[in-house]
Amino acid sequence: MESLSIRVFGDPVLKRVSEDVQDIDGALASLCGRMFEAMYQAPGIGLAAPQVGVSQRFFVYDYGDGPKVLINPEIVESHGEWEYDEGCLSVPGLSWNIVRPKQIHIVGYGLDGEEISIEADELESRLYQHEIDHLDGKLLLDYLDDDEKKKAKKILREMIMGQGNNDSSGPGRVQFP
Ligand code: NI
């Protein structure tokens, strides 16, 4: 099976708000399997469905203790502030110091349909917040001020166009807004 390509800045799917997952079934499980492949290959510690072109509310991740999936995730509580130099597979090569809540309580469902409840701090907390942003159509660039954003867009456009000629990813190629 062809491996999934990770969508990058400029692809409209990254700006869409995803829909709740209605059925946790075999098709979802097999898509998650392919997403793990793409995530490990990148390599990254998390990958949200919109990053592979699917506007549904789930993400895969591996925070060092094996592959996991969180479906229809929701942050029910958050505390504190924590700044961290944050990057994203869909915004390749760039990162910024971004302030987010330090601790969160997040709930959702696993692939077995069982409810999941996690209290997370610092990097683990940030991972979940970052992936939920993807489900809400939000990228790191949305946290920047106008000047930083302009600079970042210029770098990304040049970088992505530079790779354009040998990009064989077919439909879903980068489009420039
Ligand atoms: Ni990301």
PDB file of C-alpha atoms and ligand atoms in Angstrom:
ATOM      1  CA  MET A   1       0.000   0.000   0.000  1.00  0.00           C
ATOM      2  CA  GLU A   2       1.245   3.463  -0.870  1.00  0.00           C
ATOM      3  CA  SER A   3       2.505   5.331   2.156  1.00  0.00           C
ATOM      4  CA  LEU A   4       0.653   8.435   3.299  1.00  0.00           C
ATOM      5  CA  SER A   5       2.213  11.776   2.540  1.00  0.00           C
ATOM      6  CA  ILE A   6       2.183  14.440   5.217  1.00  0.00           C
ATOM      7  CA  ARG A   7       0.440  17.620   4.093  1.00  0.00           C
ATOM      8  CA  VAL A   8       2.372  20.809   4.561  1.00  0.00           C
ATOM      9  CA  PHE A   9       1.619  24.490   4.983  1.00  0.00           C
ATOM     10  CA  GLY A  10      -0.474  25.801   2.095  1.00  0.00           C
ATOM     11  CA  ASP A  11      -2.660  22.693   1.812  1.00  0.00           C
ATOM     12  CA  PRO A  12      -6.233  23.850   2.543  1.00  0.00           C
ATOM     13  CA  VAL A  13      -7.054  20.673   4.496  1.00  0.00           C
ATOM     14  CA  LEU A  14      -4.818  21.966   7.300  1.00  0.00           C
ATOM     15  CA  LYS A  15      -7.131  24.965   7.808  1.00  0.00           C
ATOM     16  CA  ARG A  16     -10.366  22.997   7.953  1.00  0.00           C
ATOM     17  CA  VAL A  17     -12.165  22.227  11.222  1.00  0.00           C
ATOM     18  CA  SER A  18     -12.470  18.446  11.480  1.00  0.00           C
ATOM     19  CA  GLU A  19     -15.668  16.509  12.127  1.00  0.00           C
ATOM     20  CA  ASP A  20     -16.232  14.136  15.042  1.00  0.00           C
ATOM     21  CA  VAL A  21     -15.488  10.483  14.321  1.00  0.00           C
ATOM     22  CA  GLN A  22     -18.849   8.653  14.102  1.00  0.00           C
ATOM     23  CA  ASP A  23     -17.698   5.029  13.850  1.00  0.00           C
ATOM     24  CA  ILE A  24     -14.674   3.460  15.445  1.00  0.00           C
ATOM     25  CA  ASP A  25     -14.222   0.604  13.006  1.00  0.00           C
ATOM     26  CA  GLY A  26     -11.693  -1.443  11.047  1.00  0.00           C
ATOM     27  CA  ALA A  27     -11.254   1.250   8.411  1.00  0.00           C
ATOM     28  CA  LEU A  28     -10.269   3.738  11.107  1.00  0.00           C
ATOM     29  CA  ALA A  29      -7.878   1.226  12.679  1.00  0.00           C
ATOM     30  CA  SER A  30      -6.143   0.552   9.373  1.00  0.00           C
ATOM     31  CA  LEU A  31      -5.850   4.274   8.613  1.00  0.00           C
ATOM     32  CA  CYS A  32      -4.250   4.727  12.056  1.00  0.00           C
ATOM     33  CA  GLY A  33      -1.776   1.969  11.193  1.00  0.00           C
ATOM     34  CA  ARG A  34      -0.734   3.840   8.062  1.00  0.00           C
ATOM     35  CA  MET A  35      -0.522   7.088  10.019  1.00  0.00           C
ATOM     36  CA  PHE A  36       1.855   5.453  12.520  1.00  0.00           C
ATOM     37  CA  GLU A  37       4.066   4.439   9.611  1.00  0.00           C
ATOM     38  CA  ALA A  38       4.157   8.009   8.290  1.00  0.00           C
ATOM     39  CA  MET A  39       4.707   9.408  11.786  1.00  0.00           C
ATOM     40  CA  TYR A  40       7.640   7.107  12.622  1.00  0.00           C
ATOM     41  CA  GLN A  41       9.134   7.661   9.202  1.00  0.00           C
ATOM     42  CA  ALA A  42       9.019  11.471   9.536  1.00  0.00           C
ATOM     43  CA  PRO A  43      10.006  11.067  12.430  1.00  0.00           C
ATOM     44  CA  GLY A  44       7.526  12.694  14.778  1.00  0.00           C
ATOM     45  CA  ILE A  45       5.825  11.979  18.115  1.00  0.00           C
ATOM     46  CA  GLY A  46       2.333  12.805  16.911  1.00  0.00           C
ATOM     47  CA  LEU A  47       0.291  13.050  13.720  1.00  0.00           C
ATOM     48  CA  ALA A  48      -3.269  14.355  13.363  1.00  0.00           C
ATOM     49  CA  ALA A  49      -5.727  13.104  10.724  1.00  0.00           C
ATOM     50  CA  PRO A  50      -5.856  16.431   8.791  1.00  0.00           C
ATOM     51  CA  GLN A  51      -2.098  16.129   8.264  1.00  0.00           C
ATOM     52  CA  VAL A  52      -2.806  13.157   6.000  1.00  0.00           C
ATOM     53  CA  GLY A  53      -5.789  14.857   4.369  1.00  0.00           C
ATOM     54  CA  VAL A  54      -8.557  13.433   6.587  1.00  0.00           C
ATOM     55  CA  SER A  55     -10.848  15.999   8.291  1.00  0.00           C
ATOM     56  CA  GLN A  56     -11.785  13.838  11.270  1.00  0.00           C
ATOM     57  CA  ARG A  57     -11.143  14.369  14.942  1.00  0.00           C
ATOM     58  CA  PHE A  58      -8.424  11.924  15.892  1.00  0.00           C
ATOM     59  CA  PHE A  59      -4.664  11.728  16.113  1.00  0.00           C
ATOM     60  CA  VAL A  60      -1.962   9.120  16.604  1.00  0.00           C
ATOM     61  CA  TYR A  61       1.025   9.559  18.870  1.00  0.00           C
ATOM     62  CA  ASP A  62       3.870   7.829  20.634  1.00  0.00           C
ATOM     63  CA  TYR A  63       5.114   9.556  23.724  1.00  0.00           C
ATOM     64  CA  GLY A  64       7.829   6.961  24.265  1.00  0.00           C
ATOM     65  CA  ASP A  65       5.578   4.164  25.495  1.00  0.00           C
ATOM     66  CA  GLY A  66       4.216   2.775  22.260  1.00  0.00           C
ATOM     67  CA  PRO A  67       1.722   3.751  19.570  1.00  0.00           C
ATOM     68  CA  LYS A  68      -1.552   5.237  20.798  1.00  0.00           C
ATOM     69  CA  VAL A  69      -4.655   6.787  19.272  1.00  0.00           C
ATOM     70  CA  LEU A  70      -6.971   9.440  20.704  1.00  0.00           C
ATOM     71  CA  ILE A  71     -10.386   9.833  19.061  1.00  0.00           C
ATOM     72  CA  ASN A  72     -12.744  12.805  19.543  1.00  0.00           C
ATOM     73  CA  PRO A  73     -10.361  14.308  22.096  1.00  0.00           C
ATOM     74  CA  GLU A  74     -11.430  17.142  24.339  1.00  0.00           C
ATOM     75  CA  ILE A  75      -9.496  19.208  26.851  1.00  0.00           C
ATOM     76  CA  VAL A  76     -11.655  19.479  29.944  1.00  0.00           C
ATOM     77  CA  GLU A  77      -9.264  21.384  32.196  1.00  0.00           C
ATOM     78  CA  SER A  78      -6.040  23.335  31.800  1.00  0.00           C
ATOM     79  CA  HIS A  79      -3.671  25.069  34.193  1.00  0.00           C
ATOM     80  CA  GLY A  80      -0.617  27.286  34.174  1.00  0.00           C
ATOM     81  CA  GLU A  81       1.602  28.488  31.374  1.00  0.00           C
ATOM     82  CA  TRP A  82       4.648  26.924  29.777  1.00  0.00           C
ATOM     83  CA  GLU A  83       6.826  28.181  26.953  1.00  0.00           C
ATOM     84  CA  TYR A  84       8.545  25.747  24.654  1.00  0.00           C
ATOM     85  CA  ASP A  85      10.280  25.766  21.265  1.00  0.00           C
ATOM     86  CA  GLU A  86       7.634  24.012  19.187  1.00  0.00           C
ATOM     87  CA  GLY A  87       7.801  22.591  15.672  1.00  0.00           C
ATOM     88  CA  CYS A  88       5.357  20.785  13.374  1.00  0.00           C
ATOM     89  CA  LEU A  89       5.700  18.206  10.586  1.00  0.00           C
ATOM     90  CA  SER A  90       3.380  20.356   8.463  1.00  0.00           C
ATOM     91  CA  VAL A  91       5.559  23.429   8.947  1.00  0.00           C
ATOM     92  CA  PRO A  92       8.885  21.773   8.125  1.00  0.00           C
ATOM     93  CA  GLY A  93      12.159  23.126   9.393  1.00  0.00           C
ATOM     94  CA  LEU A  94      10.745  25.932  11.539  1.00  0.00           C
ATOM     95  CA  SER A  95       9.939  26.304  15.226  1.00  0.00           C
ATOM     96  CA  TRP A  96       8.916  29.036  17.627  1.00  0.00           C
ATOM     97  CA  ASN A  97       8.707  29.627  21.344  1.00  0.00           C
ATOM     98  CA  ILE A  98       5.030  29.313  22.052  1.00  0.00           C
ATOM     99  CA  VAL A  99       3.212  29.697  25.354  1.00  0.00           C
ATOM    100  CA  ARG A 100       0.488  27.188  26.163  1.00  0.00           C
ATOM    101  CA  PRO A 101      -1.147  25.862  29.317  1.00  0.00           C
ATOM    102  CA  LYS A 102       1.305  23.671  31.224  1.00  0.00           C
ATOM    103  CA  GLN A 103      -1.047  21.006  32.498  1.00  0.00           C
ATOM    104  CA  ILE A 104      -4.191  19.655  30.943  1.00  0.00           C
ATOM    105  CA  HIS A 105      -6.792  17.015  31.542  1.00  0.00           C
ATOM    106  CA  ILE A 106      -7.801  15.488  28.227  1.00  0.00           C
ATOM    107  CA  VAL A 107     -10.468  12.894  27.498  1.00  0.00           C
ATOM    108  CA  GLY A 108     -11.311  10.918  24.371  1.00  0.00           C
ATOM    109  CA  TYR A 109     -11.679   7.371  23.056  1.00  0.00           C
ATOM    110  CA  GLY A 110      -9.269   4.647  22.031  1.00  0.00           C
ATOM    111  CA  LEU A 111      -9.540   2.346  19.030  1.00  0.00           C
ATOM    112  CA  ASP A 112     -11.277  -0.199  21.289  1.00  0.00           C
ATOM    113  CA  GLY A 113     -14.055   2.349  21.905  1.00  0.00           C
ATOM    114  CA  GLU A 114     -13.112   2.678  25.573  1.00  0.00           C
ATOM    115  CA  GLU A 115     -13.022   6.091  27.167  1.00  0.00           C
ATOM    116  CA  ILE A 116      -9.552   7.505  27.862  1.00  0.00           C
ATOM    117  CA  SER A 117      -8.727  10.135  30.481  1.00  0.00           C
ATOM    118  CA  ILE A 118      -5.213  11.564  30.763  1.00  0.00           C
ATOM    119  CA  GLU A 119      -3.655  14.150  33.066  1.00  0.00           C
ATOM    120  CA  ALA A 120      -0.618  15.514  31.242  1.00  0.00           C
ATOM    121  CA  ASP A 121       2.118  18.011  31.999  1.00  0.00           C
ATOM    122  CA  GLU A 122       4.726  19.928  29.983  1.00  0.00           C
ATOM    123  CA  LEU A 123       5.807  18.161  26.765  1.00  0.00           C
ATOM    124  CA  GLU A 124       3.131  15.477  26.875  1.00  0.00           C
ATOM    125  CA  SER A 125       0.481  18.124  27.516  1.00  0.00           C
ATOM    126  CA  ARG A 126       1.844  20.197  24.640  1.00  0.00           C
ATOM    127  CA  LEU A 127       1.725  17.244  22.264  1.00  0.00           C
ATOM    128  CA  TYR A 128      -2.022  16.822  22.841  1.00  0.00           C
ATOM    129  CA  GLN A 129      -2.697  20.559  22.577  1.00  0.00           C
ATOM    130  CA  HIS A 130      -0.723  20.730  19.330  1.00  0.00           C
ATOM    131  CA  GLU A 131      -2.647  17.826  17.776  1.00  0.00           C
ATOM    132  CA  ILE A 132      -6.014  19.277  18.845  1.00  0.00           C
ATOM    133  CA  ASP A 133      -5.024  22.523  17.129  1.00  0.00           C
ATOM    134  CA  HIS A 134      -4.675  20.522  13.898  1.00  0.00           C
ATOM    135  CA  LEU A 135      -8.222  19.204  14.378  1.00  0.00           C
ATOM    136  CA  ASP A 136      -9.384  22.814  14.741  1.00  0.00           C
ATOM    137  CA  GLY A 137      -7.593  23.900  11.558  1.00  0.00           C
ATOM    138  CA  LYS A 138      -4.935  25.792  13.467  1.00  0.00           C
ATOM    139  CA  LEU A 139      -1.190  25.855  12.749  1.00  0.00           C
ATOM    140  CA  LEU A 140       1.772  27.215  14.718  1.00  0.00           C
ATOM    141  CA  LEU A 141       1.754  30.243  12.411  1.00  0.00           C
ATOM    142  CA  ASP A 142      -1.530  31.296  13.984  1.00  0.00           C
ATOM    143  CA  TYR A 143       0.333  32.001  17.231  1.00  0.00           C
ATOM    144  CA  LEU A 144       2.764  34.443  15.620  1.00  0.00           C
ATOM    145  CA  ASP A 145       2.492  38.201  15.349  1.00  0.00           C
ATOM    146  CA  ASP A 146       2.053  39.723  11.881  1.00  0.00           C
ATOM    147  CA  ASP A 147       5.758  40.304  11.230  1.00  0.00           C
ATOM    148  CA  GLU A 148       6.815  36.821  12.329  1.00  0.00           C
ATOM    149  CA  LYS A 149       4.001  35.311  10.319  1.00  0.00           C
ATOM    150  CA  LYS A 150       4.993  37.166   7.161  1.00  0.00           C
ATOM    151  CA  LYS A 151       8.602  36.069   7.563  1.00  0.00           C
ATOM    152  CA  ALA A 152       7.593  32.448   8.154  1.00  0.00           C
ATOM    153  CA  LYS A 153       5.277  32.344   5.139  1.00  0.00           C
ATOM    154  CA  LYS A 154       8.033  33.658   2.896  1.00  0.00           C
ATOM    155  CA  ILE A 155      10.491  31.008   4.093  1.00  0.00           C
ATOM    156  CA  LEU A 156       7.902  28.245   3.740  1.00  0.00           C
ATOM    157  CA  ARG A 157       6.844  29.276   0.249  1.00  0.00           C
ATOM    158  CA  GLU A 158      10.443  29.311  -0.926  1.00  0.00           C
ATOM    159  CA  MET A 159      11.173  25.995   0.724  1.00  0.00           C
ATOM    160  CA  ILE A 160       8.076  24.265  -0.613  1.00  0.00           C
ATOM    161  CA  MET A 161       8.426  25.685  -4.122  1.00  0.00           C
ATOM    162  CA  GLY A 162      12.065  24.625  -4.150  1.00  0.00           C
ATOM    163  CA  GLN A 163      10.929  21.023  -3.697  1.00  0.00           C
ATOM    164  CA  GLY A 164       8.073  21.413  -6.167  1.00  0.00           C
ATOM    165  CA  ASN A 165       9.716  19.947  -9.235  1.00  0.00           C
ATOM    166  CA  ASN A 166      10.297  16.465  -7.907  1.00  0.00           C
ATOM    167  CA  ASP A 167       7.210  16.257  -5.738  1.00  0.00           C
ATOM    168  CA  SER A 168       5.347  13.145  -6.846  1.00  0.00           C
ATOM    169  CA  SER A 169       2.622  13.210  -4.211  1.00  0.00           C
ATOM    170  CA  GLY A 170      -0.060  13.725  -6.872  1.00  0.00           C
ATOM    171  CA  PRO A 171      -3.468  15.029  -5.796  1.00  0.00           C
ATOM    172  CA  GLY A 172      -3.373  17.033  -2.599  1.00  0.00           C
ATOM    173  CA  ARG A 173      -0.233  18.793  -3.708  1.00  0.00           C
ATOM    174  CA  VAL A 174       0.587  22.072  -2.102  1.00  0.00           C
ATOM    175  CA  GLN A 175      -1.550  24.974  -3.206  1.00  0.00           C
ATOM    176  CA  PHE A 176      -0.686  28.506  -2.340  1.00  0.00           C
ATOM    177  CA  PRO A 177      -3.356  30.613  -0.719  1.00  0.00           C
TER     178      PRO A 177
HETATM  179 NI    NI B   1       1.805  19.643  13.828  1.00  0.00          NI
END
